[in-house]
Coordinates of C-alpha atoms and ligand atoms in Angstrom, one line a residue:
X295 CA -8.4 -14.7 28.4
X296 CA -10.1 -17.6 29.1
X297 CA -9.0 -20.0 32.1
X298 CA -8.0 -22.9 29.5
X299 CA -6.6 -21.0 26.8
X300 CA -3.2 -21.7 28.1
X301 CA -2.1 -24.1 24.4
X302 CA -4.5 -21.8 22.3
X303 CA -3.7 -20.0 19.3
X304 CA -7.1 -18.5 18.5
X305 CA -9.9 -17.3 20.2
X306 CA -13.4 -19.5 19.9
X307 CA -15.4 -18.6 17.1
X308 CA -18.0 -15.8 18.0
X309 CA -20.9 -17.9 16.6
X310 CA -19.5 -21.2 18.9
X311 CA -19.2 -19.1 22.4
X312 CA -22.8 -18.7 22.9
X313 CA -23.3 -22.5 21.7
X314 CA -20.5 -24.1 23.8
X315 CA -21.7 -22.1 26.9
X316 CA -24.7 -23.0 29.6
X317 CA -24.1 -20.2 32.0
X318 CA -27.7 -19.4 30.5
X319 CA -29.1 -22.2 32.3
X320 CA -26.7 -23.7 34.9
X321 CA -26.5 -19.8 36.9
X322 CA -29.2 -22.1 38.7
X323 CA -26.3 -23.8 40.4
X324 CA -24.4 -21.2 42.2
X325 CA -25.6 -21.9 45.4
X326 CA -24.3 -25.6 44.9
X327 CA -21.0 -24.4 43.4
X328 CA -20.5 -22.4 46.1
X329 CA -21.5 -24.4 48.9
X330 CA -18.9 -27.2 46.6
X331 CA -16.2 -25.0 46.6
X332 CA -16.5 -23.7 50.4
X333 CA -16.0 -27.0 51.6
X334 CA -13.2 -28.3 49.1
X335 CA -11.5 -25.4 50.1
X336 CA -12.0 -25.7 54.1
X337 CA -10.3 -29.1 52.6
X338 CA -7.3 -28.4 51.3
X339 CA -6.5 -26.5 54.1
X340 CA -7.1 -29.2 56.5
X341 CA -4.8 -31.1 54.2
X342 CA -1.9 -28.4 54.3
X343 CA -2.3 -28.1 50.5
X344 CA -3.2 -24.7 51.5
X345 CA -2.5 -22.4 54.4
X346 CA -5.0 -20.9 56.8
X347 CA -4.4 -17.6 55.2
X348 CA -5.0 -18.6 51.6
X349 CA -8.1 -20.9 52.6
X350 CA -9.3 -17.9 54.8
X351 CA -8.8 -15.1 52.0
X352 CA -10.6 -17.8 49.1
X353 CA -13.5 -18.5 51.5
X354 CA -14.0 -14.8 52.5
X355 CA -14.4 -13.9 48.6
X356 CA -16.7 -16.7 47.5
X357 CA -19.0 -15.6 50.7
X358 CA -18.9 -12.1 49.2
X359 CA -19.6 -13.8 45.2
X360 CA -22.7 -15.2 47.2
X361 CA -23.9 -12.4 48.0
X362 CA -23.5 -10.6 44.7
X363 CA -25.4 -13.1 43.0
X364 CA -28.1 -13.4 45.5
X365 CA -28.5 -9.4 45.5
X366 CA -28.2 -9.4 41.8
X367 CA -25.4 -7.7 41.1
X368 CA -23.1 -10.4 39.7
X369 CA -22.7 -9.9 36.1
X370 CA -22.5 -12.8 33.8
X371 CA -21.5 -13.2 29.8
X372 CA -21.2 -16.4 27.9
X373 CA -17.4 -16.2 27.1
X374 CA -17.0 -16.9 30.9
X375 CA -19.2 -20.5 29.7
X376 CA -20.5 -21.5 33.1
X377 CA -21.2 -21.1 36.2
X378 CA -17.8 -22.9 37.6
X379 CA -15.5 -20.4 35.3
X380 CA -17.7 -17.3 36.2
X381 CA -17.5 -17.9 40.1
X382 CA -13.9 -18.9 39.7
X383 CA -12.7 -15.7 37.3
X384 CA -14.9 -13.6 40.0
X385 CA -12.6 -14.8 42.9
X386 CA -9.4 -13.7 40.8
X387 CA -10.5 -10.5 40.4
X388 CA -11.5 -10.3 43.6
X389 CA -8.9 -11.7 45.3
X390 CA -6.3 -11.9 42.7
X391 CA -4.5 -14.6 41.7
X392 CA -4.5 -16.6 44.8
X393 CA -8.0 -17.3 43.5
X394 CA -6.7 -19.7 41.1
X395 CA -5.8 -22.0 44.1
X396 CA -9.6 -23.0 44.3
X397 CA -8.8 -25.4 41.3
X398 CA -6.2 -27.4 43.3
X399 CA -7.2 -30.7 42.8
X400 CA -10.4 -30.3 41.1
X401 CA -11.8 -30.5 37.3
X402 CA -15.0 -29.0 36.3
X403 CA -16.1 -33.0 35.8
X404 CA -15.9 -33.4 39.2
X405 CA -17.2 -30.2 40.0
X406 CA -20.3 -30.2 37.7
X407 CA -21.2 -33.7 39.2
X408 CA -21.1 -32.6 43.1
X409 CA -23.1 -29.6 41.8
X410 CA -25.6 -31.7 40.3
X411 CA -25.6 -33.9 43.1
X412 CA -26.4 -31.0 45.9
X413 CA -28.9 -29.6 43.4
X414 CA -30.9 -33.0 43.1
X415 CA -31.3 -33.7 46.5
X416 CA -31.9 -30.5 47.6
X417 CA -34.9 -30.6 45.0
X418 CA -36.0 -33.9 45.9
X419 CA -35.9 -32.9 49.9
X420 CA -38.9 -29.8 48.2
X421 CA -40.6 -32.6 46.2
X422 CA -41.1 -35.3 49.2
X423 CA -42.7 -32.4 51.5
X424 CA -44.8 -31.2 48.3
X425 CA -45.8 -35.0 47.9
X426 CA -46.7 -35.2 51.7
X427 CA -49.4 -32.1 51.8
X428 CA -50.6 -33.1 48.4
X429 CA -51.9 -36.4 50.0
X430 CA -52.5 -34.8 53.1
X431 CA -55.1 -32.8 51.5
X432 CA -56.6 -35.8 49.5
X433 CA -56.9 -37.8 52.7
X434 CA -58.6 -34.3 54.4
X435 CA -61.0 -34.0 51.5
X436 CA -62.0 -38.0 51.4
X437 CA -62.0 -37.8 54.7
X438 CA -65.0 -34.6 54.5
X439 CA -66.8 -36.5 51.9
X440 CA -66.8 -40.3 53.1
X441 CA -70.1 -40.6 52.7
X442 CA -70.6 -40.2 48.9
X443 CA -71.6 -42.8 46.6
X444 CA -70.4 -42.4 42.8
X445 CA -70.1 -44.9 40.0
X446 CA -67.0 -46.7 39.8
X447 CA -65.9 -46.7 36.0
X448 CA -64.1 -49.3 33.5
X449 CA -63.8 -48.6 30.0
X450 CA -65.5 -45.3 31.3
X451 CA -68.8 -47.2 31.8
X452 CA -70.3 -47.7 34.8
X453 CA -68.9 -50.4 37.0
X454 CA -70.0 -50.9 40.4
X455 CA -70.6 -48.1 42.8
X456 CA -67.6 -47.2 45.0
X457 CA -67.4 -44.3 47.8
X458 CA -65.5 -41.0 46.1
X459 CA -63.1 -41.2 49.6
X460 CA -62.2 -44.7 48.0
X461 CA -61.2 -43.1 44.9
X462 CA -59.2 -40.3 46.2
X463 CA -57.3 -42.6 47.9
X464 CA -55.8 -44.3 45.4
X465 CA -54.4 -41.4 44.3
X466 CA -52.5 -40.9 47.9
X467 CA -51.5 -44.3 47.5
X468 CA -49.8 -43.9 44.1
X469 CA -48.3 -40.8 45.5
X470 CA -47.1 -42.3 48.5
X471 CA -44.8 -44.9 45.4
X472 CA -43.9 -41.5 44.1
X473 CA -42.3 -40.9 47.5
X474 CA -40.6 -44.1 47.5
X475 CA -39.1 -43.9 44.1
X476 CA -38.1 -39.8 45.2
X477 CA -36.1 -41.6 48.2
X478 CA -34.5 -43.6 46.3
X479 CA -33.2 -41.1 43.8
X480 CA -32.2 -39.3 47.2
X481 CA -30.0 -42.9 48.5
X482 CA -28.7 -42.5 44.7
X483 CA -27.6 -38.9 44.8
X484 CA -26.0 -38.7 48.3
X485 CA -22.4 -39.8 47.2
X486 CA -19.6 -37.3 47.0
X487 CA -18.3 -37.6 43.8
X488 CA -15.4 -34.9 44.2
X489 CA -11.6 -35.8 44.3
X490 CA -12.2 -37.8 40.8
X491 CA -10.7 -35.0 39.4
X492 CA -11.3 -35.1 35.6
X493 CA -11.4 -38.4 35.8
X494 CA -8.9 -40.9 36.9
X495 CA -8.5 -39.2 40.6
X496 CA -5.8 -36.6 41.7
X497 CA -2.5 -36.8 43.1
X498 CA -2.4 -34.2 46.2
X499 CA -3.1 -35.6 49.3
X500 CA -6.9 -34.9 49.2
X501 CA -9.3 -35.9 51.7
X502 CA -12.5 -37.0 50.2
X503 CA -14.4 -37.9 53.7
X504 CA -14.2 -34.3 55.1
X505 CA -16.3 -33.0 52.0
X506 CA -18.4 -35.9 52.0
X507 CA -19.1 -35.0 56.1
X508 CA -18.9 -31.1 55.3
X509 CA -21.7 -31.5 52.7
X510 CA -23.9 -34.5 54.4
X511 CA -22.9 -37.3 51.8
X512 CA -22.8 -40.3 53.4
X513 CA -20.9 -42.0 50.6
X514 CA -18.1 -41.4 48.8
X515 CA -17.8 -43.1 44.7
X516 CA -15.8 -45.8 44.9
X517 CA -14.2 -45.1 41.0
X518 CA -13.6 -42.1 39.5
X519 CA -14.3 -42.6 36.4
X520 CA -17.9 -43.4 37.5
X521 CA -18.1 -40.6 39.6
X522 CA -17.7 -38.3 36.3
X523 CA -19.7 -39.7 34.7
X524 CA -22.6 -41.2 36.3
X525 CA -26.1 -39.1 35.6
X526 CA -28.7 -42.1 37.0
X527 CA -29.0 -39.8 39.8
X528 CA -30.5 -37.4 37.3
X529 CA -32.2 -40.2 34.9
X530 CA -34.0 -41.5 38.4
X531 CA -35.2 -38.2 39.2
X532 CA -36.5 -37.3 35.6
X533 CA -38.1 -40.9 35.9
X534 CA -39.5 -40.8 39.8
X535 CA -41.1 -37.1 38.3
X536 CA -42.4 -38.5 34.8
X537 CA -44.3 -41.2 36.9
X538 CA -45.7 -38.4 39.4
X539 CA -46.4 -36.1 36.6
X540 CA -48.5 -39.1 35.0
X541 CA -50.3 -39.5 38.7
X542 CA -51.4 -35.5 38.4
X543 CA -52.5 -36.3 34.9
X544 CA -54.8 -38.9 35.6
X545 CA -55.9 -37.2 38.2
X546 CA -56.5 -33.6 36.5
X547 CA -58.1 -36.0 33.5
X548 CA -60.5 -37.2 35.9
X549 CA -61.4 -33.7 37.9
X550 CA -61.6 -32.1 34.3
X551 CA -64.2 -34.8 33.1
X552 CA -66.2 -34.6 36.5
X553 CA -66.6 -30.6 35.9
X554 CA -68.2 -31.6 32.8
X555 CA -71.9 -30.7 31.7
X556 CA -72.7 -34.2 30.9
X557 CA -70.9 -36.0 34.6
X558 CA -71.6 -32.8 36.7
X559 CA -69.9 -34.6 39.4
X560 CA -68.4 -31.5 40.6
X561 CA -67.5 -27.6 40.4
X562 CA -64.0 -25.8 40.4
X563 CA -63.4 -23.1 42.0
X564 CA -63.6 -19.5 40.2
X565 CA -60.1 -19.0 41.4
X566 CA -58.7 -22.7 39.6
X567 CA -61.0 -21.7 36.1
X568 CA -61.0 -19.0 33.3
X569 CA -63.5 -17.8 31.1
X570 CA -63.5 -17.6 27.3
X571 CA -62.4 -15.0 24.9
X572 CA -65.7 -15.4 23.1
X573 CA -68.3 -17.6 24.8
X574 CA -69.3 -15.7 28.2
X575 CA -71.0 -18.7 29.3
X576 CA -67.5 -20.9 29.7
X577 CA -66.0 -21.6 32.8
X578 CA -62.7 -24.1 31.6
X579 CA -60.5 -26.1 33.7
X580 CA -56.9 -25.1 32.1
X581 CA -55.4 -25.1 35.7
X582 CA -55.9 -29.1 35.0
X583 CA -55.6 -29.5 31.8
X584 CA -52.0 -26.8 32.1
X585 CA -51.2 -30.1 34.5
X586 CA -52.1 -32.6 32.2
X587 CA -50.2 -30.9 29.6
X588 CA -47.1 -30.4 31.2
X589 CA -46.8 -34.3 31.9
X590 CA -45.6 -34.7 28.0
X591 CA -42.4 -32.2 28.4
X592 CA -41.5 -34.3 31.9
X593 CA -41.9 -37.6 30.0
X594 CA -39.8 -35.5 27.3
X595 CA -36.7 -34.5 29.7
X596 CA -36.7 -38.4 30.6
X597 CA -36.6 -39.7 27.0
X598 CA -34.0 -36.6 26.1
X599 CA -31.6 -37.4 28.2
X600 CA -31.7 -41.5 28.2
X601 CA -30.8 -40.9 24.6
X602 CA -28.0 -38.4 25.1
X603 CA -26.5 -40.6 27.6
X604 CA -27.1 -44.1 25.8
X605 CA -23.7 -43.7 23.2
X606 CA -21.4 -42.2 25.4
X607 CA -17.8 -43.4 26.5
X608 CA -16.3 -42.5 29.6
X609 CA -15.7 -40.5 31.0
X610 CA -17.0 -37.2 30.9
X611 CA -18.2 -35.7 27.4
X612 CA -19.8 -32.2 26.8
X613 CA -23.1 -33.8 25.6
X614 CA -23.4 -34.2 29.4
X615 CA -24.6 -30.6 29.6
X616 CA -27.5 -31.5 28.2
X617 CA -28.5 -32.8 31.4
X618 CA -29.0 -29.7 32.7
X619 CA -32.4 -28.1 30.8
X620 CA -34.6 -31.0 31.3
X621 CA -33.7 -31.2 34.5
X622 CA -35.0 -27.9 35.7
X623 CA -37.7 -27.8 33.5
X624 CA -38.7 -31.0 35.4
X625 CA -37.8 -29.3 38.7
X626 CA -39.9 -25.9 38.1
X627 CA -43.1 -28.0 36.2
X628 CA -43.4 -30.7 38.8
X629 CA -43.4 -28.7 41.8
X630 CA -45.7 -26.1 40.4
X631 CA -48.1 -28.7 39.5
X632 CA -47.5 -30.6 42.5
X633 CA -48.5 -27.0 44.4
X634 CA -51.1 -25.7 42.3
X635 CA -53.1 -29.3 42.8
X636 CA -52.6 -28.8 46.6
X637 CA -54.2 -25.6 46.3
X638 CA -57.3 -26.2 44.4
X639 CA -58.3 -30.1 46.0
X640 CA -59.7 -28.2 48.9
X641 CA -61.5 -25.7 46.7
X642 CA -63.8 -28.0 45.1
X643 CA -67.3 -28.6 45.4
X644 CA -69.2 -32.0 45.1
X645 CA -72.6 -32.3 43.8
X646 CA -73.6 -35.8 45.7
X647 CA -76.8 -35.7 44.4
X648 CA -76.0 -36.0 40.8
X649 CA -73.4 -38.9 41.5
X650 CA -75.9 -40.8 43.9
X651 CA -78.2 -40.0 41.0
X652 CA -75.8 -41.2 38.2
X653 CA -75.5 -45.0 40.4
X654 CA -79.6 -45.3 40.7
X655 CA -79.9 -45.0 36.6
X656 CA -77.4 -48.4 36.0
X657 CA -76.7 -51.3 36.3
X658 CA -73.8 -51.3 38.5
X659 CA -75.0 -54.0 41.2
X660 CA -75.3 -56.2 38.6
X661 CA -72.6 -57.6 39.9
X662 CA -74.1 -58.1 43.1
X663 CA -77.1 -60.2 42.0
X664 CA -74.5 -62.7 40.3
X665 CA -72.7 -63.0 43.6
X666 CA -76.2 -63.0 45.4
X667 CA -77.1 -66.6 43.2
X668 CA -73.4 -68.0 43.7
X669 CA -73.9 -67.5 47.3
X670 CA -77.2 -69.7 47.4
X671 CA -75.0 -72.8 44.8
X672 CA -75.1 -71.4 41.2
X673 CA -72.1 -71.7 39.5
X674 CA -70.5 -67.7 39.5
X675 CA -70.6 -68.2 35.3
X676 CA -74.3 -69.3 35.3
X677 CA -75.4 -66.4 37.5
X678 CA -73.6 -64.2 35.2
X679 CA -75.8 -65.6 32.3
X680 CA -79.0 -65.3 34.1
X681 CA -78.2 -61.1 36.0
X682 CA -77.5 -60.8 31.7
X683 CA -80.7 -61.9 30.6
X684 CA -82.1 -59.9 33.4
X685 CA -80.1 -56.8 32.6
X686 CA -81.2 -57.6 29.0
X687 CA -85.0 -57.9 30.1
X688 CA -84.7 -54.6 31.8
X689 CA -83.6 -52.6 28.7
X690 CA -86.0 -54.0 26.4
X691 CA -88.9 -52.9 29.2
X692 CA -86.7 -49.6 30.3
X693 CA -86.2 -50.3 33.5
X694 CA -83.5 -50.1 35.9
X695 CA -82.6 -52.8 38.1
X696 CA -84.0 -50.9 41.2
X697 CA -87.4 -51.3 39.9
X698 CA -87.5 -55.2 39.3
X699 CA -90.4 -56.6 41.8
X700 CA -89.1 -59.9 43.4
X701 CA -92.1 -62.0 40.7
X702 CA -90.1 -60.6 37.9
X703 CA -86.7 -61.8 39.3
X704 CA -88.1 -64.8 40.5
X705 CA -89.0 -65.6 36.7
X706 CA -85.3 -65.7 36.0
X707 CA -84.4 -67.9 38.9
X708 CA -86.4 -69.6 42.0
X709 CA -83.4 -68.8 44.3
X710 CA -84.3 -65.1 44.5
X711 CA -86.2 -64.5 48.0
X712 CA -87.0 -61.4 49.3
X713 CA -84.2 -60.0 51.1
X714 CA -82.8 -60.2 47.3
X715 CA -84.5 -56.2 46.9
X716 CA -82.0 -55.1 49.3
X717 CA -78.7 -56.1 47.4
X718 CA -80.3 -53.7 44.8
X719 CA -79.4 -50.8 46.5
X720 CA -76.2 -49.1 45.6
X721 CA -75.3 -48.9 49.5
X722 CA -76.0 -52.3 49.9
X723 CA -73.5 -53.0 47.0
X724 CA -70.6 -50.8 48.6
X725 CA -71.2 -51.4 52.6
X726 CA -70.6 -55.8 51.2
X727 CA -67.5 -55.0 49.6
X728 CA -65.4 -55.7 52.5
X729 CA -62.1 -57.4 51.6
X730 CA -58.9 -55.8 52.4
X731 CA -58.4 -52.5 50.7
X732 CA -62.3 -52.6 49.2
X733 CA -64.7 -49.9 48.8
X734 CA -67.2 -50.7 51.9
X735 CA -66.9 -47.9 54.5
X736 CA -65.5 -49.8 57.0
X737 CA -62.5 -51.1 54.6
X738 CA -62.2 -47.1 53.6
X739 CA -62.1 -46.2 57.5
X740 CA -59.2 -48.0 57.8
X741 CA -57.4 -47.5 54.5
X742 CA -57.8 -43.9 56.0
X743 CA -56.1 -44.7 59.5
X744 CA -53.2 -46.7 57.8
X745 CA -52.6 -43.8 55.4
X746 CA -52.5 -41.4 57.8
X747 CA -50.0 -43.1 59.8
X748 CA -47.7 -43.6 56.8
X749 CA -48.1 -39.9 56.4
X750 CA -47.2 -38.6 59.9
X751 CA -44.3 -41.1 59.9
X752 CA -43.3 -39.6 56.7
X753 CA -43.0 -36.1 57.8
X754 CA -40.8 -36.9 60.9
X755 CA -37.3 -37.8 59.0
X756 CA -35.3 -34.6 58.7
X757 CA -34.4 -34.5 54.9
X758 CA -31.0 -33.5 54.0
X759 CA -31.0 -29.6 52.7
Ligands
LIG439 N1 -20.6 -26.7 31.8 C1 -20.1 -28.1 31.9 C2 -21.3 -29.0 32.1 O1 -22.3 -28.6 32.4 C3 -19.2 -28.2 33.0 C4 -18.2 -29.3 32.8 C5 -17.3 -28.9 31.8 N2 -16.2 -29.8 31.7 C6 -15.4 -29.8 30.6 N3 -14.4 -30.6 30.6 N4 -15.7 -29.1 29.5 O2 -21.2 -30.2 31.9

């Protein structure tokens, strides 16, 4: 008989007992519901709600349900619907019906949400130190290549040249945001949402704090209706993850182009590529594009579950469950990818003479002969005029700006002198790019520096387990 069957006439429908249950999926959370239970219990008996004896007997059988599960040898069947009602029928075999006591002051709504609330931060804690080496090993690979010049793109055309360190680092940077929305997901999940009961509180003599201190919340809900039915928590972390997973695309997008015949920027490793069925000349990046892939199902969990939770009353409905899926889908994809990216950064190889080549065939210090005439009085907008008609001249006689003799730029405008060859040079164009957070060497130096700071600072909080 099932624990709630108590006013029923009839058993649920075969076809609805698979349906209604999500011991399928949420078997994920019976270290949580454990860990849950073990304190409420340790609880009620510092409340006298239950004696030493009972508390001592309940805690010793949910130790050994731990262990059965961990070694596998728990057995579980959708009748008994989730995880809550399999650990809870477990302890009444177990322990017989003393085991019911467990329930004292506790719905499933209450219990599902603490669950979900360990689970979360728990996951978030693996994420932040994922984040960490990921960056770590973007600022050790910019670091071993700061030397290299490469076109900066927009549009995908060339741009002005840029160091490759530069552009590694704005990946660290947008992963260090990731960290900062992932800590506050964390602030957001650590309050102790048990005592709400099923929704409107309970009437033993609970005491809230001691589970909130026995399971490191710092805060408890202040209503309980909220605290049943609150999933931000879950939306934040779905969101904080879509944004990261977005962060790996663009990043895979770019490695994936760079491998390329036509950029030949640089080569994956054998051990991040695979071959083709048909063509034994193919060497393809899935690793990255697997990454780039996966970032539409996280962007999917976030839009599934707004929408389930967008129409619903308080407090707790089942559509809640829904939460569930998504988010360990989310949890499994993003720190996979998040691993798999750390992995195969070091792994690659730069060819530096095809992207110094790919700056000396452009026009990208075009740029830099406008600002060379604004610097001796033309207005920026005329200068832009005259480096076009010059860029302009230079196609019709295919040449490359490099190869313009000081009579020929002289023809477009008296105020080139001599030392005008030099701003030519795609060096010359990077090392003058010196305001804050620019691409000249020095600027990159101590981009580096500052990063790394933030970094080691990062890893010295102790994150809640
Ligand atoms: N399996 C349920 C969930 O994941 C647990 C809470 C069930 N509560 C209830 N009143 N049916 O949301």
């Amino acid at each position: 008989m099932k624990l709630w069957a108590g006013r029923f006439r009839k058993p649920t429908a075969a076809d609805t007992e698979e349906f209604n249950a999500s011991i399928q999926f949420d078997y994920r959370l019976w270290r949580e519901d454990i860990d849950g239970s073990l304190a409420h219990v340790n609880m009620l008996a510092a409340a006298g709600i239950l004696s030493e004896t009972e508390a001592n007997k309940i805690t010793g059988g949910l130790n050994e349900i731990g262990a059965e599960i961990e070694q596998g040898q728990f057995k579980f069947s959708s009748d008994r619907e989730d995880i809550h009602m399999h650990i809870e029928q477990r302890l009444i075999e177990k322990i017989g019906p003393l085991g019911g006591k467990v329930h004292i002051a506790r719905s499933r709504n209450d219990q599902v949400a603490l669950d979900t609330h360990l689970y979360v931060r728990r996951q978030t804690g693996k994420v932040l130190g994922q984040i960490t080496t990921l960056q770590h090993t973007l600022i050790c690979f910019a670091e071993t290549h700061l030397d290299i010049i490469m076109p900066g793109y927009t549009h995908l055309q060339h741009a002005q040249p840029i160091l490759l360190a530069h552009h590694l680092l704005a990946y660290v940077h947008m992963l260090q945001r990731d960290r900062q929305r992932f800590m506050g997901c964390l602030e957001r999940a650590d309050m102790m949402p048990l005592g709400a009961g099923a929704l409107a509180g309970t009437s033993f003599p609970i005491d809230q704090q001691l589970v909130a201190d026995k399971l490191g919340f710092s805060r408890l809900y202040e209503n309980s209706l909220d605290a049943v039915s609150d999933r931000d928590y879950i939306l934040e972390f779905l969101a904080a993850a879509a944004i990261c997973m977005v962060h790996l695309s663009r990043l895979a997008e770019e490695l994936i182009l760079w491998s390329s015949q036509e950029f030949g920027f640089i080569e994956l490793d054998d051990a991040y590529s695979t071959g083709s069925s048909i063509m034994p000349q193919k060497k393809n990046p899935d690793i990255l594009e697997l990454i780039r892939g996966k970032t539409g199902r996280v962007a999917g969990h976030l839009v599934a579950l707004l929408v389930t939770m967008k129409g619903l009353p308080l407090a707790y409905n089942k559509d809640m469950q829904e939460d569930k899926e998504g988010l360990f889908d989310t949890v499994d994809t993003l720190t996979a990818c998040l691993a798999i990216m750390a992995a195969m950064i070091p792994t690659i190889k730069v060819n530096r003479s095809r992207m110094r080549q790919a700056v000396s065939g452009d026009f990208s210090t075009a740029t830099d002969l406008a600002d060379y005439l604004a610097r001796r009085g033309l207005p920026f907008r005329q200068a832009h005029v005259v480096i076009g008609k010059l860029v302009q001249f230079c196609l019709d006689q295919n040449k490359v700006l490099e190869e313009l003799s000081l009579e020929e730029l002289q023809r477009v405008s008296p105020l080139f002198k001599p030392d005008v060859l030099e701003f030519l040079r795609p060096e010359a164009a990077v090392a003058a790019r010196t305001s804050y957070g620019g691409t000249a060497p020095e600027q990159v130096r101590q981009q580096l520096a500052r990063l790394k700071k933030t970094i080691a600072l990062d890893r010295k909080p102790s994150q809640p387990q």
